[in-house]
Short mmCIF file of C-alpha atoms in Angstrom, two decimals:
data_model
loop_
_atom_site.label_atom_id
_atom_site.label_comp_id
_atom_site.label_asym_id
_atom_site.label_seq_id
_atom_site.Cartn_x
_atom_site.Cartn_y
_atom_site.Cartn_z
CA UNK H 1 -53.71 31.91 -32.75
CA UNK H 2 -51.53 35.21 -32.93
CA UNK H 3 -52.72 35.78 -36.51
CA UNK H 4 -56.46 36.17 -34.78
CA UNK H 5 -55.26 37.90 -32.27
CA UNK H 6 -53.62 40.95 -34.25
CA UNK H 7 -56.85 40.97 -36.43
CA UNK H 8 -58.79 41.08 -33.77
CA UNK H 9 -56.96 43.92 -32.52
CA UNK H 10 -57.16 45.42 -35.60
CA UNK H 11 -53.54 45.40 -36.34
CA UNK H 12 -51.44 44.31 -39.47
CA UNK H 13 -49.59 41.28 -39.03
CA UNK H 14 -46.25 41.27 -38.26
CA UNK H 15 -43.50 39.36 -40.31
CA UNK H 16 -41.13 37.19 -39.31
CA UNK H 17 -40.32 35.47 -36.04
CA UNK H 18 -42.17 38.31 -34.29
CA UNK H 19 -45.23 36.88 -35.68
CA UNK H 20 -44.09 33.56 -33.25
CA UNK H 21 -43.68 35.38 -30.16
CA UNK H 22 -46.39 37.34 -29.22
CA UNK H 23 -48.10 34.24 -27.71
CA UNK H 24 -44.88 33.96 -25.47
CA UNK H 25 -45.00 37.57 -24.47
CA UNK H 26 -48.34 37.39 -23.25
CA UNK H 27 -48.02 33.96 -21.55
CA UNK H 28 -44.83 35.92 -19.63
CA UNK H 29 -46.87 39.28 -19.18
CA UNK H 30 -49.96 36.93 -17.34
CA UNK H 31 -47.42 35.43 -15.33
CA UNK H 32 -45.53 38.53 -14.00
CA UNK H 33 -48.76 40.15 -13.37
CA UNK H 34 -50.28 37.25 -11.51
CA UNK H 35 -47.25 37.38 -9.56
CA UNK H 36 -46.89 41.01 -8.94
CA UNK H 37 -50.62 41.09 -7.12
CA UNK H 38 -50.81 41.73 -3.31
CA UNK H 39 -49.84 38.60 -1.11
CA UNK H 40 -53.25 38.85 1.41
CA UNK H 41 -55.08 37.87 -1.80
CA UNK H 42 -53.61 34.50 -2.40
CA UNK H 43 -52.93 33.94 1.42
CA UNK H 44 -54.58 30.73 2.68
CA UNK H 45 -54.67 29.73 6.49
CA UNK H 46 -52.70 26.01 6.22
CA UNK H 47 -52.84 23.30 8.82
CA UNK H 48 -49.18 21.37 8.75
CA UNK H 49 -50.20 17.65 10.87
CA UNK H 50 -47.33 15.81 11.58
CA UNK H 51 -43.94 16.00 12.74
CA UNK H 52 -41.01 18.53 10.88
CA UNK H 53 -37.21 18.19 11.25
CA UNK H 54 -34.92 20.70 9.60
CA UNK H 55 -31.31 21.16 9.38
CA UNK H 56 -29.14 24.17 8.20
CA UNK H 57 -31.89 25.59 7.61
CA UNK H 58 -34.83 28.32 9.35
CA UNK H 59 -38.27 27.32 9.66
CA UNK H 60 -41.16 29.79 10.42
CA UNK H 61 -44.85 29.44 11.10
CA UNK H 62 -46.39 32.17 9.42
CA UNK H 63 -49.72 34.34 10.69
CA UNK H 64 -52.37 32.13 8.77
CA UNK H 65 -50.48 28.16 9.61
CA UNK H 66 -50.84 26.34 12.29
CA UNK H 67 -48.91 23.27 12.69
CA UNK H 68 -49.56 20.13 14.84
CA UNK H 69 -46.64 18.05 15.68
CA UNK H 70 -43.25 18.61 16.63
CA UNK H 71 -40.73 20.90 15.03
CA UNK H 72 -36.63 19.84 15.26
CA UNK H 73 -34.38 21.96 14.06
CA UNK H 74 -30.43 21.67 14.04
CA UNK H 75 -28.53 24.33 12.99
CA UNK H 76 -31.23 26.68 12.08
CA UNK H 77 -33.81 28.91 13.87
CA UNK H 78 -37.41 28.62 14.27
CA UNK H 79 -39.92 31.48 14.34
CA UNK H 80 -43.39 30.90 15.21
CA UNK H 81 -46.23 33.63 14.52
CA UNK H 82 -49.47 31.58 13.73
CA UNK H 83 -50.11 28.40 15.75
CA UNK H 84 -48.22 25.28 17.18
CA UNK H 85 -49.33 22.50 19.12
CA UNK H 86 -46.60 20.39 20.27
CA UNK H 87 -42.76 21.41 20.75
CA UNK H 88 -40.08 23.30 18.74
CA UNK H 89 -36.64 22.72 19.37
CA UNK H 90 -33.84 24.22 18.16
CA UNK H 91 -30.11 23.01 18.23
CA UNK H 92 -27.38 26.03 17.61
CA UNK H 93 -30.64 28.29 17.09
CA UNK H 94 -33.18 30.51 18.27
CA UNK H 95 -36.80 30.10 18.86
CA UNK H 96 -38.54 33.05 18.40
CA UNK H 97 -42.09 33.19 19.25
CA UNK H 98 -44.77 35.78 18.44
CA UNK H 99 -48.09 33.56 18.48
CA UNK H 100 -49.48 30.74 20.44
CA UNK H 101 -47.72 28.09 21.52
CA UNK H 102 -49.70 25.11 22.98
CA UNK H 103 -46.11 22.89 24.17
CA UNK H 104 -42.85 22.81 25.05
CA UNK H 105 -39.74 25.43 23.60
CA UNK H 106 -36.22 24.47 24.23
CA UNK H 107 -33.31 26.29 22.51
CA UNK H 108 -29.78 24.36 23.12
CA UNK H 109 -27.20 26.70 22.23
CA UNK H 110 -29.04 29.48 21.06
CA UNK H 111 -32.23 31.37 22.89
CA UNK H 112 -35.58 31.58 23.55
CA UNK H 113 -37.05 34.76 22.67
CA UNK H 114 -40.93 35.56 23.62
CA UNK H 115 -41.90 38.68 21.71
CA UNK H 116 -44.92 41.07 22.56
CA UNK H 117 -48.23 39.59 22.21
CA UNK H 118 -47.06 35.54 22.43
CA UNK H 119 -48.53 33.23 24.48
CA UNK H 120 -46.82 29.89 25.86
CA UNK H 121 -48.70 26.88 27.73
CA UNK H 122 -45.49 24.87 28.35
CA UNK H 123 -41.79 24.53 29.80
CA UNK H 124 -39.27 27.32 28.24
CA UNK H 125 -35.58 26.15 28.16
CA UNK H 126 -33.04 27.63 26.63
CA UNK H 127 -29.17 26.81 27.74
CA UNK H 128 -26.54 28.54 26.39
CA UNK H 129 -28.17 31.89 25.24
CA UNK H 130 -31.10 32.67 27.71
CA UNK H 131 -34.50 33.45 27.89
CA UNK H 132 -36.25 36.77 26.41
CA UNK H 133 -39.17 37.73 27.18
CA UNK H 134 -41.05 40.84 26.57
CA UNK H 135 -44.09 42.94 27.96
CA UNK H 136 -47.66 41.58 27.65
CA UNK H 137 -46.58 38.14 27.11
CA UNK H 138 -48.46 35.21 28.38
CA UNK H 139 -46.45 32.53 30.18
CA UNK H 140 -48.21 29.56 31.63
CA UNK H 141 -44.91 27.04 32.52
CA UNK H 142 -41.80 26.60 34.13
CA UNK H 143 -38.70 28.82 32.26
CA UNK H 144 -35.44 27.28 32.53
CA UNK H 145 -32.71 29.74 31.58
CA UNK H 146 -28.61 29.18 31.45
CA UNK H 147 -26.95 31.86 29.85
CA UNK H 148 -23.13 31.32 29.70
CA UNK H 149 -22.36 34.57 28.75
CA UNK H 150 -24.26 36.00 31.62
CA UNK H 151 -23.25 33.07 34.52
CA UNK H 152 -19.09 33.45 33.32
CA UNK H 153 -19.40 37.18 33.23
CA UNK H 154 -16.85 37.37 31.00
CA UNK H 155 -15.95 40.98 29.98
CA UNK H 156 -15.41 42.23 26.50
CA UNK H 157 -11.59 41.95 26.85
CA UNK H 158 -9.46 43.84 23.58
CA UNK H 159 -5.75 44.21 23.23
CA UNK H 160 -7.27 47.02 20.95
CA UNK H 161 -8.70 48.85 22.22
CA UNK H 162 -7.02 48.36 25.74
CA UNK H 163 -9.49 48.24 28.64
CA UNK H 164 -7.72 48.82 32.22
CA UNK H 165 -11.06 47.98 33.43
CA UNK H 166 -11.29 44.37 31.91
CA UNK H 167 -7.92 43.46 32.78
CA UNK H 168 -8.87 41.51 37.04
CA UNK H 169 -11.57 39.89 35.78
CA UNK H 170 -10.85 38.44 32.52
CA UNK H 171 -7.29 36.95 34.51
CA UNK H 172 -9.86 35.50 36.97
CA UNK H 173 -11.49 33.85 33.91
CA UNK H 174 -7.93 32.72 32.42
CA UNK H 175 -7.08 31.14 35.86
CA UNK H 176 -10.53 29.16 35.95
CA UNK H 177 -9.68 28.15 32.37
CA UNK H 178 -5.86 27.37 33.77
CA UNK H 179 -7.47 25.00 36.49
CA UNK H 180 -9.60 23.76 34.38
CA UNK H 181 -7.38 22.35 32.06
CA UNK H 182 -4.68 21.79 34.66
CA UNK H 183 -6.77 19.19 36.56
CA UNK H 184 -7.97 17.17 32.85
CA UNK H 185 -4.07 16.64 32.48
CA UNK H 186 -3.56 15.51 36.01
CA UNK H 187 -6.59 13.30 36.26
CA UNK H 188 -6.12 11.77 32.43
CA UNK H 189 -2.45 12.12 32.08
CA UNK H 190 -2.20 9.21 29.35
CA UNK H 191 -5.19 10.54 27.57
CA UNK H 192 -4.00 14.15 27.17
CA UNK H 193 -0.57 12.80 26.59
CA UNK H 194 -1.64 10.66 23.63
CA UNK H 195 -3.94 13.21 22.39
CA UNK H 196 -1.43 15.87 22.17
CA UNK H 197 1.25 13.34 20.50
CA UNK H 198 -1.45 13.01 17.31
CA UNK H 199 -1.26 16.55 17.23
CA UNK H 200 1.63 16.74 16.68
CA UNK H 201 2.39 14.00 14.34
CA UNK H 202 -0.27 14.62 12.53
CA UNK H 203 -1.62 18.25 12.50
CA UNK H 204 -3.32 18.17 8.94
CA UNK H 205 -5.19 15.02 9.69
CA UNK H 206 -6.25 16.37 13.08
CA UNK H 207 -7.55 19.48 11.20
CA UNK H 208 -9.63 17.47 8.26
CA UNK H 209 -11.03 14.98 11.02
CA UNK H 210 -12.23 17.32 13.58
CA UNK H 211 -13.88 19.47 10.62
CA UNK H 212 -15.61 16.29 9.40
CA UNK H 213 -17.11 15.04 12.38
CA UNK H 214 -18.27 18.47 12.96
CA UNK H 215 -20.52 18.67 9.57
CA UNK H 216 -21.81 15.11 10.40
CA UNK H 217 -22.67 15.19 14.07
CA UNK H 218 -25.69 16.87 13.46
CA UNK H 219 -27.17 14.45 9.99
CA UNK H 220 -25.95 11.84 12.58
CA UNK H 221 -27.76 12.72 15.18
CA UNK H 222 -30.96 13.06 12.87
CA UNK H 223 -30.34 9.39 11.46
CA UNK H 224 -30.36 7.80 14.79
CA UNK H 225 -33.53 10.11 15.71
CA UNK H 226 -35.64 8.71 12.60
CA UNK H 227 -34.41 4.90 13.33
CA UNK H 228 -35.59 4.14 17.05
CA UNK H 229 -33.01 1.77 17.90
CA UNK H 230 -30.44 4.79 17.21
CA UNK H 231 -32.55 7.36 19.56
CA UNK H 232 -30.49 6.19 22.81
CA UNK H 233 -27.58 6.39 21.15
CA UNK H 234 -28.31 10.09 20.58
CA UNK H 235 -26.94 11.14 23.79
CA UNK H 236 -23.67 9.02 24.45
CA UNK H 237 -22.64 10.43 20.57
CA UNK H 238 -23.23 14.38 21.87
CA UNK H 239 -21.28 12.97 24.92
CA UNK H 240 -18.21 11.70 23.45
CA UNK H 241 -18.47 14.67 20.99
CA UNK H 242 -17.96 17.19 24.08
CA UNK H 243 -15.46 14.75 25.91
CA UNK H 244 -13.22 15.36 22.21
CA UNK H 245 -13.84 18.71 22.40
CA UNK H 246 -12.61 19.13 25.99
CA UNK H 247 -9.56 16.80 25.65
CA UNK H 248 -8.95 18.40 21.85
CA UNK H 249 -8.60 21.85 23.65
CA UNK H 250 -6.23 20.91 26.42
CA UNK H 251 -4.19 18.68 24.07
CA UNK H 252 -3.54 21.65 22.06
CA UNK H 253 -3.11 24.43 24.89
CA UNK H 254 -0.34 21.40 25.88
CA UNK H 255 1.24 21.95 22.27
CA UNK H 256 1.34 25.43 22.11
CA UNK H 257 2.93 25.65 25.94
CA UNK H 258 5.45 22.97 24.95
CA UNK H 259 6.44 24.36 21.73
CA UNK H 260 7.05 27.83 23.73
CA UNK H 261 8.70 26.85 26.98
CA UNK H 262 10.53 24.38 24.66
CA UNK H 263 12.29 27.53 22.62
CA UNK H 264 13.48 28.80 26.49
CA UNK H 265 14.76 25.13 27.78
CA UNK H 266 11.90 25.20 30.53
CA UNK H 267 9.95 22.35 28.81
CA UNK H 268 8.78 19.29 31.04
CA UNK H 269 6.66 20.87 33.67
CA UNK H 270 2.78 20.19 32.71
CA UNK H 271 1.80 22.94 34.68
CA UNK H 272 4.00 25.54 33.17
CA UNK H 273 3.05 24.35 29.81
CA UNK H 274 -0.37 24.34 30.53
CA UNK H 275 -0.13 28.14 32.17
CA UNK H 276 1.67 29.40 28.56
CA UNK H 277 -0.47 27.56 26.70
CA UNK H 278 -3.76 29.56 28.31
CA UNK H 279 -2.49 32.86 28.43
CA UNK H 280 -0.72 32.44 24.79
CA UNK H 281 -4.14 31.03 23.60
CA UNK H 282 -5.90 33.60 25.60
CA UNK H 283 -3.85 36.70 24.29
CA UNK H 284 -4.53 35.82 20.68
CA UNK H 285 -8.49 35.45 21.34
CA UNK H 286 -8.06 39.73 22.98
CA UNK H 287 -6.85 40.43 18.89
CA UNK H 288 -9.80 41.22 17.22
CA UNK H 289 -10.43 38.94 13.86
CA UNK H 290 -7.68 37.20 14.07
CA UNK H 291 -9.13 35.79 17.32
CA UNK H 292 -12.22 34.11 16.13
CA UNK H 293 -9.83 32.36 13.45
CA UNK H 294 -7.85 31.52 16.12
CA UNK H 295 -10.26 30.13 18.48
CA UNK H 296 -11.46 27.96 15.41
CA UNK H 297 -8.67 26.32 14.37
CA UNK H 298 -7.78 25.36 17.88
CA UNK H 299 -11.44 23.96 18.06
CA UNK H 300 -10.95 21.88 15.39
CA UNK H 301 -7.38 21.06 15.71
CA UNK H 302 -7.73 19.67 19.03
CA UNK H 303 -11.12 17.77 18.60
CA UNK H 304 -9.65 16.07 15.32
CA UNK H 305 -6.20 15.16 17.61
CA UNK H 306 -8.61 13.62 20.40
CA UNK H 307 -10.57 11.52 17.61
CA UNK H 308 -7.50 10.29 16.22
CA UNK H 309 -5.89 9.26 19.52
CA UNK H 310 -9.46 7.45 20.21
CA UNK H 311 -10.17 10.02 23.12
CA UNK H 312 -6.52 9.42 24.58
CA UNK H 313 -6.95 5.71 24.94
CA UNK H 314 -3.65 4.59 22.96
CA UNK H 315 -3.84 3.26 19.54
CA UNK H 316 -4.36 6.03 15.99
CA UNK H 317 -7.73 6.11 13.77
CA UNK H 318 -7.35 7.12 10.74
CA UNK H 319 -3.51 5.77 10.17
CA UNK H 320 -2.07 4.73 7.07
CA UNK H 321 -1.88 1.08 6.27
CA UNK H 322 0.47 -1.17 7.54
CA UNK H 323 1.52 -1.81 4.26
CA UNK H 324 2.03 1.64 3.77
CA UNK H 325 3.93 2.56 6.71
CA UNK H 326 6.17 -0.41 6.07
CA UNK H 327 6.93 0.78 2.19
CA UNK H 328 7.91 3.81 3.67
CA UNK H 329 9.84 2.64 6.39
CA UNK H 330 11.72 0.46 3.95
CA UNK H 331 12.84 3.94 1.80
CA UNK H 332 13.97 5.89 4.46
CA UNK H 333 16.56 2.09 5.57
CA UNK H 334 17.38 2.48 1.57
CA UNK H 335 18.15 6.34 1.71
CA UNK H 336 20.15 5.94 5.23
CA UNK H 337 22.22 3.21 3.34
CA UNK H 338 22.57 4.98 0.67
CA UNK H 339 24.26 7.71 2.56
#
C-alpha cells in the first residue's frame, strides 16, 4: 500500500522503516483533522429517556439534548441548557438552569440559579444556598428558598484584618451557638458525656471513622435509592448522620473547654467548659486558613467520637477485641510486676 502510494505521488521510495510508517502518519493526520473540524458540524440534537443518577460528578444538558426522566445528583452540580422533563436534584450542588424545564428543581445544600432566558413549570427549592433568579425568566411554580448564610446573618468576622464593625454581631452568633450547645449537654447529659469520653480515648479512631462515614453516606444513600426496600431508610440514615454531627460538635467543644479550664483548675462546670470551648473554637475559625482546617477536623473529629460512642448511648463501635484488650491488659500486670 505505501509503495503505491509514493508512486502514485510520483516520489522515490523511501528506505527503511520510513517506508512502514507513512500509512500510520496518515491514519494519525485523518484523525487529528477529523477532530480539529468545527463542533456545530458533528452536533446532533439527543433525546436521553430514562432516569440519571450521578455522584462526584457534574452533569449538564447541553443546547441540542433533551432528557426525559429524572436527574439525581450527589455531590456534583447540574446545568441544564436544552430540555428536561421531569426533576433535577442536586445534593451539595447547584442547579443551574438556562433552558426549559418542564418539573421540579431542588438544590439541598447548594442553590438554585435561574439564568436569563430559562423557563420553569414546577416547584423551585433550594435550602441552604438560595434561590437566583435573573431578568426575563419565566417562573410558573412555587419557589422555596432557605439561605443560611442570609437567615444567620453572619458577618465576615477576621482576626486579620480586624473589623470593629463585626465584633456585636458575630458575639450574638457565638452566644446562639453557646446556647445551642449548652442546652444538647443539659438535655443529653449521658450522651454528650460518653461521646466526648471516645474522644478522648480514642482521637485517631474518631478521626478515620467520621472521615469514612462521610465518603460513604452519599454511595449509601444511592444503594438504598436503587433497592426500594432501602428508599425509607433514606431519611432516618441522613437523620442519624446530622444527630452525629450535632452531638460530634458539642462533644468536642466539651474537650477543648475541659482541656483549657483544666490547665487553670476551673474544670467541672459544663457550662464554663462549654463557653471556652465556643469562643476557643470560634477564635480559631476568625484566622484565616487555618480556620477552614480547623473547622474540619473538628467536623470530623466529633462526628467519628459520636459514631463510636453509638450516638452517646453507652457501649464503643469499633473497639478492639476482647481478646485483644485482655493480651494487653495482661502486659501492662507483667510490666507493673516487673517493676
Amino acid at each position: 500500500m505505501s509503495k503505491a502510494l509514493w508512486r502514485f505521488l510520483g516520489k522515490r521510495l523511501p528506505s527503511g522503516r520510513l517506508q512502514d510508517t507513512v500509512p500510520i502518519m496518515a491514519v494519525v493526520l485523518t484523525v487529528v483533522i477529523l477532530t480539529l473540524l468545527p463542533q456545530p458540524l458533528r452536533a446532533e440534537a439527543r433525546q436521553i429517556h430514562g432516569n440519571v443518577i450521578r455522584i462526584g460528578a457534574d452533569y449538564t444538558i447541553d443546547r441540542h439534548s433533551s432528557v426525559r426522566g429524572n436527574i439525581i445528583v450527589f455531590g456534583g452540580n447540574i446545568s441544564i441548557e436544552g430540555e428536561l422533563a421531569g426533576r433535577a436534584v442536586a445534593v451539595g450542588g447547584t442547579v443551574r438552569v438556562e433552558g426549559r424545564v418542564n418539573g421540579e428543581l431542588m438544590a439541598l445544600g447548594g442553590r438554585a440559579v435561574l439564568l436569563r432566558g430559562a423557563s420553569v413549570t414546577g416547584r423551585v427549592s433550594a435550602i441552604g444556598g438560595g434561590v437566583e433568579r435573573a431578568e426575563n425568566v419565566e417562573l410558573i411554580g412555587e419557589v422555596n428558598s432557605v439561605s443560611l448564610a442570609h437567615g444567620l446573618r453572619v458577618p465576615d468576622f477576621r482576626l486579620f484584618p480586624f473589623r470593629a464593625r463585626s465584633v456585636p454581631v458575630y458575639a450574638l452568633y457565638l452566644l446562639g451557638l453557646y446556647l445551642t450547645v449548652l442546652a444538647v449537654g443539659y438535655l443529653f447529659p449521658e450522651h454528650v458525656r460518653n461521646a466526648t469520653r471516645a474522644l478522648a480515648a480514642f482521637p485517631w479512631r474518631s478521626l478515620w471513622v467520621g472521615t469514612l462515614s462521610v465518603v460513604l453516606i452519599l454511595p449509601v444513600s444511592v444503594l438504598m435509592y436503587v433497592s426500594v426496600a432501602g428508599r425509607p431508610l433514606i431519611m432516618v440514615s441522613w437523620l442519624v448522620f446530622l444527630a452525629a454531627k450535632m452531638l460530634g460538635y458539642v462533644a468536642a467543644v466539651l474537650f477543648v473547654g475541659t482541656s483549657l479550664t483544666g490547665r487553670f483548675g476551673l474544670s467541672g462546670c459544663w457550662a464554663l467548659d462549654m463557653a471556652s470551648g465556643v469562643l476557643i473554637l470560634g477564635l480559631i475559625r476568625s484566622v484565616p486558613y487555618i480556620g477552614g482546617i480547623s473547622g474540619a477536623a473538628v467536623f470530623f473529629f466529633g462526628l467519628g467520637a459520636a459514631l463510636i460512642s453509638r450516638l452517646g448511648m453507652g457501649g464503643m463501635w469499633f473497639s478492639p477485641p476482647a481478646k485483644c484488650r485482655m493480651a494487653k491488659k495482661a502486659k501492662s500486670d507483667l510490666k507493673t510486676k516487673d517493676a
